[in-house]
XYZ file of C-alpha atoms in Angstrom:
521
model
C 5.430 1.202 -18.731
C 4.880 4.778 -20.440
C 2.233 6.356 -18.615
C 1.341 7.677 -22.430
C 0.273 3.993 -23.343
C -2.776 2.661 -22.914
C -3.240 -0.691 -20.442
C -5.293 -2.904 -21.804
C -7.284 -4.870 -19.357
C -7.223 -8.730 -19.652
C -3.898 -9.362 -21.703
C -1.802 -6.917 -20.189
C 0.318 -7.796 -16.751
C -0.696 -5.353 -14.514
C 1.896 -4.128 -11.256
C 0.985 -2.222 -8.370
C 2.424 0.710 -10.123
C 0.996 0.168 -13.124
C -2.488 0.011 -11.327
C -2.031 2.994 -9.276
C -1.035 5.410 -12.158
C -4.652 3.994 -13.968
C -6.083 5.022 -10.723
C -4.262 8.843 -10.143
C -5.145 9.091 -13.770
C -1.726 9.190 -15.333
C -2.740 6.635 -17.948
C -5.984 4.709 -19.407
C -7.802 1.142 -18.931
C -8.905 0.499 -22.721
C -10.176 -3.166 -23.771
C -8.826 -4.932 -26.660
C -11.735 -6.674 -29.891
C -9.931 -9.642 -28.704
C -10.309 -9.894 -24.529
C -14.253 -8.354 -25.833
C -15.009 -11.435 -27.364
C -13.012 -13.329 -25.028
C -16.029 -11.241 -22.460
C -19.102 -12.112 -24.728
C -18.097 -16.385 -25.618
C -17.381 -15.929 -21.640
C -21.226 -14.301 -21.211
C -22.356 -16.816 -23.254
C -21.177 -19.695 -21.693
C -23.504 -18.741 -19.570
C -26.543 -17.843 -20.412
C -26.414 -21.424 -22.321
C -26.457 -22.885 -18.691
C -29.083 -20.494 -17.241
C -31.324 -22.151 -19.618
C -29.805 -25.600 -18.651
C -31.573 -28.002 -16.699
C -27.826 -29.298 -14.726
C -27.820 -27.196 -11.955
C -24.255 -24.985 -11.877
C -23.043 -23.315 -8.997
C -24.224 -19.507 -8.975
C -25.803 -19.190 -12.696
C -28.625 -21.726 -12.026
C -28.544 -22.021 -7.996
C -28.694 -19.980 -4.634
C -26.125 -18.858 -3.280
C -24.023 -20.613 -0.052
C -25.874 -22.354 1.468
C -28.658 -22.882 -0.751
C -26.323 -23.947 -3.423
C -28.856 -26.422 -4.478
C -31.435 -24.464 -4.580
C -32.388 -23.706 -8.406
C -33.931 -20.808 -9.694
C -35.490 -20.158 -12.762
C -33.928 -18.272 -15.928
C -36.996 -15.869 -15.016
C -35.723 -15.385 -11.955
C -32.197 -14.380 -12.763
C -31.993 -10.759 -12.714
C -33.556 -10.438 -9.745
C -31.650 -12.965 -8.151
C -28.044 -10.719 -8.934
C -29.692 -7.730 -8.489
C -30.462 -9.681 -5.212
C -27.465 -10.809 -4.097
C -25.946 -7.463 -3.846
C -28.454 -5.703 -1.913
C -28.614 -8.767 0.649
C -24.497 -8.449 0.779
C -23.956 -4.997 1.123
C -23.873 -5.206 5.133
C -20.853 -3.807 5.550
C -20.121 -1.008 8.368
C -17.123 2.166 9.581
C -15.320 4.230 8.532
C -15.611 4.225 4.140
C -11.811 3.386 2.782
C -9.983 5.841 1.127
C -11.112 6.575 -2.087
C -8.157 5.702 -4.294
C -8.082 2.386 -2.670
C -12.412 1.417 -3.943
C -11.345 2.887 -7.496
C -8.091 0.635 -7.724
C -11.132 -2.246 -6.114
C -12.624 -1.508 -9.455
C -9.229 -1.080 -11.361
C -8.642 -4.750 -10.611
C -12.282 -6.325 -10.870
C -12.537 -5.395 -14.554
C -8.906 -6.557 -14.966
C -10.035 -10.017 -13.841
C -13.207 -9.926 -15.464
C -11.937 -9.564 -18.583
C -9.638 -12.487 -18.773
C -13.366 -14.557 -20.269
C -13.753 -16.715 -17.545
C -16.351 -15.412 -15.742
C -19.100 -14.861 -17.427
C -19.835 -11.111 -16.949
C -21.782 -9.162 -19.768
C -18.901 -6.032 -22.114
C -21.641 -3.432 -21.007
C -21.478 -4.704 -17.259
C -18.115 -3.908 -17.632
C -17.757 -1.040 -19.702
C -20.069 1.222 -16.973
C -17.156 -0.397 -14.271
C -14.489 1.250 -17.372
C -16.785 4.810 -17.092
C -16.822 4.869 -13.497
C -13.376 4.948 -13.046
C -12.760 7.479 -15.874
C -15.099 9.488 -14.872
C -14.745 9.319 -10.780
C -17.612 8.525 -10.199
C -16.064 6.427 -6.839
C -18.472 4.527 -4.556
C -18.649 4.702 -1.176
C -17.212 1.432 0.770
C -17.565 1.397 4.856
C -14.248 -0.311 5.215
C -15.950 -4.172 7.772
C -17.875 -6.544 6.622
C -15.200 -8.578 4.669
C -14.136 -12.224 6.174
C -12.007 -12.328 3.434
C -12.886 -16.353 2.403
C -15.993 -16.365 -0.266
C -14.132 -13.220 -1.584
C -14.542 -9.288 -0.003
C -18.200 -9.715 -0.776
C -19.792 -7.091 1.941
C -17.239 -4.564 0.467
C -17.559 -5.690 -3.140
C -21.431 -5.686 -2.530
C -20.878 -1.994 -1.903
C -18.819 -1.203 -4.699
C -21.252 -2.060 -7.469
C -23.957 -1.907 -6.153
C -24.287 1.588 -8.198
C -24.096 -0.420 -11.314
C -27.947 -1.396 -10.539
C -28.639 2.710 -9.051
C -28.560 1.483 -5.647
C -25.718 3.240 -2.787
C -23.626 6.200 -3.043
C -20.727 7.535 -4.496
C -17.481 10.470 -4.338
C -18.918 12.444 -7.898
C -17.249 15.422 -8.203
C -15.952 16.442 -5.042
C -19.065 15.230 -3.037
C -20.663 12.452 -1.673
C -23.966 11.647 -3.924
C -27.015 8.798 -4.631
C -26.012 6.805 -7.583
C -29.308 8.374 -9.134
C -28.059 11.336 -9.155
C -24.701 10.746 -10.961
C -26.953 8.285 -13.566
C -29.313 10.729 -14.143
C -26.494 13.954 -14.543
C -25.147 11.548 -17.288
C -28.033 10.276 -18.869
C -28.060 6.492 -18.213
C -29.455 3.789 -16.494
C -28.969 1.220 -13.776
C -27.779 -2.056 -16.099
C -29.520 -5.534 -15.546
C -27.585 -8.131 -14.069
C -28.191 -11.125 -16.321
C -26.796 -14.676 -14.674
C -24.084 -14.963 -12.571
C -22.556 -11.240 -13.192
C -23.906 -10.257 -9.287
C -21.556 -13.352 -8.075
C -18.861 -12.633 -10.589
C -18.884 -9.008 -8.817
C -18.943 -9.344 -5.608
C -16.771 -13.130 -5.668
C -12.783 -11.751 -5.594
C -10.066 -10.998 -3.485
C -10.106 -7.294 -4.408
C -10.665 -5.614 -1.361
C -7.612 -7.237 -0.435
C -5.280 -6.554 -2.669
C -6.355 -2.824 -3.320
C -5.063 -2.800 -0.242
C -1.606 -5.035 -0.532
C -1.021 -1.873 -4.558
C -0.815 1.255 -1.491
C 1.194 -0.655 1.089
C 3.370 -2.136 -1.589
C 3.343 1.595 -2.998
C 3.653 3.588 0.561
C 5.886 0.340 2.242
C 7.984 1.364 -0.923
C 8.664 4.967 0.156
C 9.094 4.024 3.378
C 11.828 1.792 3.527
C 13.829 4.435 1.422
C 13.311 6.794 3.861
C 14.086 4.804 6.556
C 17.360 4.491 4.735
C 17.974 8.104 4.289
C 16.121 9.093 8.255
C 18.105 6.511 9.577
C 21.569 7.430 7.849
C 21.102 10.875 8.445
C 20.946 9.857 12.209
C 24.354 8.052 12.522
C 26.018 11.177 10.845
C 24.232 13.242 13.672
C 25.769 10.765 15.775
C 28.873 10.518 14.455
C 28.218 6.703 14.361
C 30.241 4.388 12.366
C 30.508 3.437 8.305
C 31.898 0.338 9.116
C 28.896 -1.475 8.994
C 28.016 -1.361 5.856
C 30.624 -2.095 4.034
C 30.079 -4.675 1.546
C 32.993 -7.277 2.547
C 30.891 -7.770 5.292
C 27.626 -8.608 3.964
C 28.954 -10.793 1.076
C 29.381 -13.443 3.862
C 25.990 -13.338 5.035
C 24.084 -12.173 1.722
C 20.825 -12.003 2.472
C 20.162 -9.765 -0.796
C 17.672 -7.572 1.005
C 20.819 -6.304 3.840
C 23.496 -5.783 1.092
C 21.175 -4.343 -0.602
C 20.458 -1.541 2.399
C 24.145 -1.950 3.274
C 24.803 -0.484 0.115
C 22.907 2.513 -0.097
C 23.817 3.418 3.122
C 27.547 3.663 1.701
C 27.095 5.387 -0.451
C 25.228 8.020 1.439
C 28.609 8.290 3.353
C 30.207 9.416 0.609
C 32.625 12.131 0.786
C 31.400 11.969 3.459
C 32.953 15.571 5.582
C 31.134 14.719 9.046
C 31.722 10.820 8.542
C 35.672 10.960 8.444
C 35.601 13.768 11.427
C 36.351 11.130 14.239
C 38.498 8.666 13.198
C 40.059 8.296 17.121
C 36.551 8.920 18.706
C 37.275 5.207 21.252
C 34.537 4.251 19.923
C 34.731 0.164 19.428
C 30.738 0.000 17.736
C 27.496 1.890 18.113
C 24.021 0.425 19.388
C 22.270 -2.210 17.373
C 19.551 0.791 16.300
C 22.830 1.730 13.919
C 24.610 -0.652 13.403
C 21.851 -2.776 12.354
C 20.369 -1.407 9.740
C 20.803 -3.701 6.973
C 20.443 -6.575 8.611
C 16.629 -5.030 10.019
C 16.728 -2.552 7.567
C 16.898 -5.399 5.319
C 14.910 -7.963 6.830
C 12.252 -5.845 6.183
C 12.582 -5.330 2.298
C 12.592 -8.843 1.931
C 9.027 -9.413 3.187
C 8.318 -6.097 0.275
C 9.018 -8.387 -1.938
C 7.068 -11.785 -0.878
C 4.482 -8.669 -0.540
C 5.309 -7.651 -4.176
C 5.824 -10.579 -6.043
C 2.784 -11.968 -4.330
C 0.021 -8.830 -5.249
C 1.332 -9.417 -8.555
C 0.724 -12.089 -8.875
C -3.321 -12.086 -7.306
C -3.980 -9.078 -9.672
C -3.382 -10.805 -12.568
C -5.728 -13.979 -11.642
C -8.974 -15.051 -11.571
C -10.833 -14.672 -8.200
C -14.679 -15.645 -8.487
C -16.367 -18.593 -8.888
C -17.195 -20.627 -10.460
C -14.980 -19.789 -13.196
C -16.009 -20.817 -16.603
C -14.428 -23.223 -19.405
C -16.871 -23.988 -21.168
C -20.679 -24.194 -21.886
C -19.739 -27.757 -20.319
C -16.780 -27.081 -18.240
C -16.887 -24.989 -14.502
C -15.634 -25.755 -11.646
C -16.685 -24.026 -8.424
C -13.905 -24.357 -6.137
C -12.082 -21.519 -3.389
C -9.957 -18.821 -5.444
C -11.929 -16.733 -4.352
C -10.626 -17.287 -0.989
C -7.664 -14.612 0.577
C -5.122 -16.739 2.434
C -2.693 -16.664 -0.005
C -2.587 -12.600 0.619
C -3.323 -12.412 4.812
C -0.403 -14.441 5.532
C 2.227 -12.361 3.538
C 0.157 -8.999 4.939
C 0.193 -10.606 8.374
C 4.431 -10.457 8.340
C 4.498 -7.283 5.977
C 2.251 -5.386 9.261
C 5.103 -7.063 11.584
C 8.250 -5.707 9.002
C 7.119 -2.215 8.383
C 5.958 -2.613 12.207
C 9.958 -2.765 12.598
C 11.336 -0.007 10.943
C 9.257 1.112 13.600
C 9.875 0.069 16.530
C 14.018 0.737 15.302
C 13.281 4.472 13.722
C 11.825 5.094 17.518
C 15.423 3.120 19.327
C 17.487 5.489 17.129
C 15.481 8.481 18.067
C 15.979 8.071 22.178
C 19.987 7.479 21.565
C 19.493 11.435 20.231
C 18.547 12.218 23.619
C 20.982 10.944 25.023
C 23.947 13.616 24.711
C 26.603 10.624 23.890
C 28.325 12.290 20.546
C 30.533 14.673 20.764
C 28.883 18.315 20.372
C 25.261 17.137 20.221
C 23.231 18.241 23.706
C 21.632 15.411 25.875
C 17.866 16.391 24.339
C 19.813 18.549 21.182
C 19.219 21.281 22.842
C 21.730 23.359 25.140
C 19.761 25.683 26.967
C 17.715 23.466 29.169
C 16.076 23.541 32.485
C 13.498 25.770 31.282
C 13.938 23.512 27.879
C 12.671 19.820 27.504
C 14.309 20.257 24.313
C 13.271 16.973 22.100
C 12.076 14.566 25.323
C 8.860 14.367 24.576
C 8.675 13.810 20.535
C 10.175 10.648 21.107
C 7.417 10.160 24.084
C 5.075 9.625 20.452
C 7.265 7.528 18.414
C 7.708 5.379 21.171
C 3.800 5.149 22.074
C 3.169 4.439 18.396
C 5.913 1.669 18.187
C 3.981 -0.388 21.140
C 0.469 0.803 19.357
C 1.843 -0.533 16.250
C 2.700 -4.347 18.558
C -0.665 -4.736 19.459
C -1.831 -4.014 15.828
C 0.682 -6.919 14.570
C -1.713 -10.035 15.891
C -1.710 -11.638 12.620
C -5.481 -11.626 11.520
C -4.990 -14.896 9.409
C -4.445 -17.058 12.275
C -7.967 -16.123 13.231
C -10.188 -18.156 11.321
C -15.192 -17.734 12.131
C -17.243 -20.354 10.297
C -19.716 -18.474 8.004
C -22.605 -19.536 5.957
C -24.142 -22.153 7.919
C -21.496 -23.550 8.130
C -20.389 -23.934 4.394
C -17.716 -20.928 4.685
C -15.941 -22.883 7.595
C -12.382 -21.816 7.056
C -12.132 -18.131 6.402
C -8.833 -15.645 5.849
C -10.024 -12.909 7.466
C -7.608 -10.823 4.912
C -9.247 -7.789 4.707
C -8.217 -7.074 8.593
C -4.529 -7.950 8.118
C -4.310 -5.685 5.054
C -6.475 -2.679 6.726
C -4.397 -3.343 10.637
C -0.532 -2.979 7.400
C -1.584 -0.123 6.201
C -2.722 1.282 9.384
C 0.702 0.351 11.097
C 2.299 2.226 7.848
C 0.503 4.953 8.709
C 2.045 5.201 11.804
C 5.245 4.578 10.855
C 5.235 7.348 8.641
C 4.458 9.925 11.882
C 7.559 7.852 13.882
C 9.943 7.856 10.983
C 9.050 12.218 11.043
C 9.643 12.577 14.318
C 13.062 11.096 13.513
C 13.579 13.296 10.611
C 13.536 16.098 12.734
C 15.665 14.745 15.884
C 18.174 13.547 12.936
C 18.102 16.719 11.213
C 18.657 18.996 14.519
C 22.137 16.065 15.726
C 22.908 17.258 12.714
C 23.123 20.819 12.508
C 25.679 20.692 15.491
C 28.413 19.191 13.312
C 27.786 22.323 10.832
C 29.970 23.326 8.949
C 31.004 19.553 8.300
C 28.016 17.729 5.545
C 27.611 14.168 5.039
C 27.123 12.955 1.335
C 25.465 14.366 -1.118
C 21.576 12.835 -0.602
C 21.852 13.102 3.177
C 22.903 16.723 2.462
C 20.517 18.023 -0.159
C 17.496 16.333 2.819
C 18.956 17.932 5.301
C 18.804 20.969 3.189
C 15.740 20.752 2.018
C 13.893 20.209 5.491
C 15.781 23.331 6.999
C 13.918 24.979 4.408
C 10.475 23.615 5.692
C 11.302 23.672 9.605
C 13.836 25.349 11.186
C 16.887 24.487 13.902
C 15.356 24.746 17.316
C 16.837 26.477 20.663
C 13.852 26.793 22.464
C 10.823 24.166 23.492
C 8.085 25.429 20.590
C 4.374 23.773 20.197
C 6.159 21.060 18.787
C 3.140 18.801 16.922
C 2.803 21.134 13.300
C 6.890 20.608 13.212
C 5.940 16.827 13.474
C 3.245 16.868 11.261
C 5.163 19.024 8.405
C 8.113 16.363 8.691
C 5.617 13.781 7.884
C 4.253 15.589 5.354
C 7.456 15.002 3.445
C 7.722 12.004 4.203
C 4.709 10.933 2.862
C 5.070 13.670 -0.144
C 7.636 11.006 -1.610
C 10.020 14.082 -1.849
C 13.273 12.155 -0.007
C 12.844 9.289 -3.139
C 13.125 12.016 -5.130
C 16.072 14.246 -3.425
C 17.857 10.820 -3.745
C 16.845 9.864 -7.771
C 18.239 13.483 -7.933
C 21.630 13.086 -6.038
C 22.455 9.936 -6.819
C 21.744 9.063 -10.688
C 25.164 7.377 -10.770
C 24.332 4.911 -7.999
C 23.236 1.817 -8.752
C 23.827 -1.261 -6.114
C 23.736 -5.051 -7.904
C 20.155 -5.682 -6.368
C 19.158 -2.226 -7.441
C 16.714 -3.899 -9.526
C 14.970 -6.073 -8.074
C 14.073 -3.830 -4.917
C 13.764 -1.350 -6.634
C 10.973 -1.487 -9.428
C 6.766 -2.396 -9.057
């Protein structure tokens, strides 16, 4: 998408990258006349139902186990505002502001498809909050991911009725303070609006959007770090040759092998040890296509399911006309919960194999590379202890990989008797991803250190450029130092996306047969 072009809520197709562009202010979301017409039509349908005598869930009835309790038209507004208040029961640390903003973007896009009955004024207020960075404070815990993300979405939309707290201009403020500053009044919710706002999977989906983006960068960085470690330890380039992967053509494997093979082109290090006597390398070096590739496949699955979800209507009931409404289960988070659990394992495996490469670097088995990556040992411990940290984090991740979606606890007096726990799946996957960024940062430090010992020989363009960049920020080390600032700096490099930028600047002429599959989101 051209980020200078507007995105049309409710009619254009949303992707993870477009969502992030809107969230960061690089693109702007707008409403078209046809979408406004659809919104107004659905709102009219709901008003007609609310004034009728036929019971329709959530419009003229109570919620959950109170679905058989009919509500009079006069009580409708109170019912909807009470819904937001009573369901705002989240606890724990607030989610990141970016995720809260993405939740609003995803909700607007869903409401604008014209099947929810939320009125135009309400949607326009949410868009105003997005455009002006009025970000609700949303606790991270409290959703079971079934009637949608009820608790976090309630906190997200409390500001519409003048309740709750928001971040605005870098400060935590009450909603009323921000509304008064901007000469605005709270919204009075109409029939079904409260339910339309808090039914949905936007908490789960927002985590999925962020993970799609961060995991893409992580996977690219893992290939780069792994290739630099391969060069530092004088590993073989044979396992990355295309004919090997043509006979087992998983697209992720083929793509990773092609990338690493390309990184090794014109490498003076790779051709410096043709008769070294080594028959084959340990798995953590030669199986990078198989392991990194499997995680690529998981990323692709997440991307595909996320794009379906963020362009879907996930509240309840779904309004097709005044005569045709369906109370179903589009809010159930299982489709994303399961893939997020799968992706959690896939991300953790990137950390596991990275830690093993960092451990290999300490053994001193590669010609010219000293044990513990430092020549003067005894008084110095070298790079021994950073690997402890990588090992500790890799082990922590294994516990976090227990699938949240394998659990279910009945809620709502049994009305919601099977729940997805997808909110926990998303939170855990993001936590594991952030942990793996640290493990890869330690590998980047170790790989650069091993690489140094082969100077003046260099690798191919990308790996040489990455090494050169890292060395502008982190020095070669030949005596013990306080390591944690260097680890923090390496992690910062990974999180910045700089490695991907360097790759793009040094590989503009290169495309693998699966580039389009794995390089667009």
